Short mmCIF file of C-alpha atoms in Angstrom, two decimals:
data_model
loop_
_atom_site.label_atom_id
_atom_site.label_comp_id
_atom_site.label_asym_id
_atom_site.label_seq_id
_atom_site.Cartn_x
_atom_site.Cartn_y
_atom_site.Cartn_z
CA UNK H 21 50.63 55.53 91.44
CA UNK H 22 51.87 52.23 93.07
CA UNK H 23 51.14 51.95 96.45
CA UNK H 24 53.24 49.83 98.90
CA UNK H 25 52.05 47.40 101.85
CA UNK H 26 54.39 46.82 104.89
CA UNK H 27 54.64 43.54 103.82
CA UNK H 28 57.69 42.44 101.76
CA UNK H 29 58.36 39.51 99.50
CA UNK H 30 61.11 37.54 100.49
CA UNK H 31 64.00 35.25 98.10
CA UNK H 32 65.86 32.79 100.19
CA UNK H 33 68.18 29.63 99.24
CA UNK H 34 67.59 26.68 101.96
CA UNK H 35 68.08 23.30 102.52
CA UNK H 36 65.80 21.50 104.41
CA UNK H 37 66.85 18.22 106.72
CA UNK H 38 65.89 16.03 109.23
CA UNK H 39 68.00 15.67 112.61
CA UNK H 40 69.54 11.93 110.73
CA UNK H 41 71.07 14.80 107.97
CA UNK H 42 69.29 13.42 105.13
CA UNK H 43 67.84 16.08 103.42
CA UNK H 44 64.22 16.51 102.52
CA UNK H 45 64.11 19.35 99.99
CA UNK H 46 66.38 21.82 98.68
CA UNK H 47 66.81 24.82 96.19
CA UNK H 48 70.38 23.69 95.59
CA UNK H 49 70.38 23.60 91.74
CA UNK H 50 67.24 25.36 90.95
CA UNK H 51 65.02 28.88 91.43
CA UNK H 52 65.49 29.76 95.34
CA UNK H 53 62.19 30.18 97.05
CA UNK H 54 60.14 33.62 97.10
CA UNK H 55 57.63 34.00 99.36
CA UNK H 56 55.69 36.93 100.86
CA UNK H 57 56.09 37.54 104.70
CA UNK H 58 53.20 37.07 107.02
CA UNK H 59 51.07 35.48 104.36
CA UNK H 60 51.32 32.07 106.04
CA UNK H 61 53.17 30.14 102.90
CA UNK H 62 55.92 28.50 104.74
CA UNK H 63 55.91 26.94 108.42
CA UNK H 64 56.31 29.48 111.44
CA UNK H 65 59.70 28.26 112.28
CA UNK H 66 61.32 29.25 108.98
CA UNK H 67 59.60 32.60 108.27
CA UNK H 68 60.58 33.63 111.83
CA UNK H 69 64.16 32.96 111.45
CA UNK H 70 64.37 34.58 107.91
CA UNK H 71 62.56 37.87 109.30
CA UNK H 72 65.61 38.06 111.66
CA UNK H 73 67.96 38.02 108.86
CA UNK H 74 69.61 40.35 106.43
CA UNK H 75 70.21 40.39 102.55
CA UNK H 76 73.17 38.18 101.55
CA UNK H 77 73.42 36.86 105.41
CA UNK H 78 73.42 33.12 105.66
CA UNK H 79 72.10 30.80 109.21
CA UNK H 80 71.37 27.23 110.44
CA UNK H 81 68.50 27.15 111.95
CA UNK H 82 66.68 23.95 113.82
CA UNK H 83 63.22 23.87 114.17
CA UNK H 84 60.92 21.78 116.83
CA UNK H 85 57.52 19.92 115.48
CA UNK H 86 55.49 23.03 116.92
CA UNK H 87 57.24 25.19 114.75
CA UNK H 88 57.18 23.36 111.42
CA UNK H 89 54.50 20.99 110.63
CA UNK H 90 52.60 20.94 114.33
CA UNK H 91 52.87 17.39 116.66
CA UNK H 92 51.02 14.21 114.98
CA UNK H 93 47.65 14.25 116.52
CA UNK H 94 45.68 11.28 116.96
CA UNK H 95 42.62 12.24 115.77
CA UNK H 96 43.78 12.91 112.57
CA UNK H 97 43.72 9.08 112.02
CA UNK H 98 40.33 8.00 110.48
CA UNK H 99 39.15 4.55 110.16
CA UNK H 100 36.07 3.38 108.28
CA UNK H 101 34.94 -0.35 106.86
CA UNK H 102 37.01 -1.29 104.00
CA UNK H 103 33.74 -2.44 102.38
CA UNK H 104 32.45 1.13 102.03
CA UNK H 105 35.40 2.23 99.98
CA UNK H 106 34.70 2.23 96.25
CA UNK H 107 38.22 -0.02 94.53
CA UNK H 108 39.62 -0.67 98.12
CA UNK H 109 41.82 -3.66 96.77
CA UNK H 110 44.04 -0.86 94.56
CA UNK H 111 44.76 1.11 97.83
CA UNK H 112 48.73 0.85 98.85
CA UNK H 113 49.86 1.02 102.58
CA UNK H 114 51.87 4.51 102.60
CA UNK H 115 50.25 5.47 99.64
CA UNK H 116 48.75 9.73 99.34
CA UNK H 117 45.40 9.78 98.39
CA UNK H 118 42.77 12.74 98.22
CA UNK H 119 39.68 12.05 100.56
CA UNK H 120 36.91 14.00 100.52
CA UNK H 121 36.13 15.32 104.33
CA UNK H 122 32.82 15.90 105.86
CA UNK H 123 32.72 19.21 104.58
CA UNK H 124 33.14 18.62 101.14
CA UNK H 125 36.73 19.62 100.75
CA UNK H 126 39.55 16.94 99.32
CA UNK H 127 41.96 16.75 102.17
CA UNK H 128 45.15 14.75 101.48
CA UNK H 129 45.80 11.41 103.48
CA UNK H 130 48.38 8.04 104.15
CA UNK H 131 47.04 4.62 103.53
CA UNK H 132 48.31 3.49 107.29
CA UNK H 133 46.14 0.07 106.78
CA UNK H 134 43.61 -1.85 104.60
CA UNK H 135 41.93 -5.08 106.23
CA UNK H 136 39.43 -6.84 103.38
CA UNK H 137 37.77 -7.61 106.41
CA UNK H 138 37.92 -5.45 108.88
CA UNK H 139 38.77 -1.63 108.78
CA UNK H 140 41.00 0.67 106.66
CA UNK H 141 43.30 3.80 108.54
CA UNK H 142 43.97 6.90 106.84
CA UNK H 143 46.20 9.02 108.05
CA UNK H 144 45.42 13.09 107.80
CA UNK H 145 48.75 14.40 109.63
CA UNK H 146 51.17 16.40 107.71
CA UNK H 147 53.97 13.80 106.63
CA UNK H 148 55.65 15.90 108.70
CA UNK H 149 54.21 16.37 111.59
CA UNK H 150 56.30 15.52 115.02
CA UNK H 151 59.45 15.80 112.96
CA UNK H 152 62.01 18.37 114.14
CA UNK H 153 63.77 20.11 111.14
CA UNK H 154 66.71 21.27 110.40
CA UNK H 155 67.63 24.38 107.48
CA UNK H 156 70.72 26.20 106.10
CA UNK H 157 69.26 29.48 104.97
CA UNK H 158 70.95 32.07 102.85
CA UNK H 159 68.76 35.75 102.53
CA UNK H 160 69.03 36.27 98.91
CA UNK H 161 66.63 39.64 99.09
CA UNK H 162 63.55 40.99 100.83
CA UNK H 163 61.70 43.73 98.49
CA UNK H 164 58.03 45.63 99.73
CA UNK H 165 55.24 44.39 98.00
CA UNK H 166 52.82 46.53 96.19
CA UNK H 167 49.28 46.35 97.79
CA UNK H 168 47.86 45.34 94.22
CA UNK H 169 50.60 42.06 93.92
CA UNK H 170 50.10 40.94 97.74
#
């Protein structure tokens, strides 16, 4: 017997821009996104305005930084002596790198700076974050989700 949650999984065509129109991602061409409501996968902004919306209905939505990707925060920027990093001379400026955190975990961070003397800045804001964005959505369907596939 299946058994149903109140939580349905969502299929939705977007593109994604920044407030300069150039476009940032897109499922123009390819698979639209699925995605299961309340289950955190996309940023609040976006699942709010496509729980608003009907099957086949289409909307432009824009979206401020705390509804996307959060503001930049400044203590997300790290600095540590470039000496203590292991191959520090094949680091790029603007390059992503995995970092391992205090905790153990690989977190995901921007080269903002490398001194051979001095200090090296990482970066651990979303590449995102502070950036207002902009999305033409179209509702393809929204189905329940059995409590077994959630």
């Amino acid at each position: 017997m299946s058994r149903f949650s109140l939580r349905n999984q969502v299929t939705v065509h977007y593109t994604g821009s920044f407030d300069d129109g150039s476009v940032f991602d897109t499922t123009e061409g390819r698979a639209p996104l699925t995605y299961v409501e309340g289950a955190h996968e996309v940023v609040p902004g976006f699942e709010a305005a496509v729980a608003g919306m009907q099957p086949g209905e289409r909307r432009r939505v824009h979206l401020e930084p705390a509804e996307a990707y959060g503001e930049r925060r400044g203590e997300l920027i790290y600095h540590m002596p470039t000496i203590e990093i292991p191959n520090y001379d094949e680091l790029v400026v603007g390059e992503m790198i995995y970092l391992m955190n205090h905790e153990g975990y690989q977190q995901l961070a921007r080269v903002l700076k490398v001194e051979d003397d001095g200090e090296t800045f990482f970066d651990f804001n979303h590449p995102m974050a502070g950036c207002a964005l902009n999305f033409e959505l179209e509702l393809l369907s929204r189905e329940p989700v059995r409590d077994d596939e959630a």
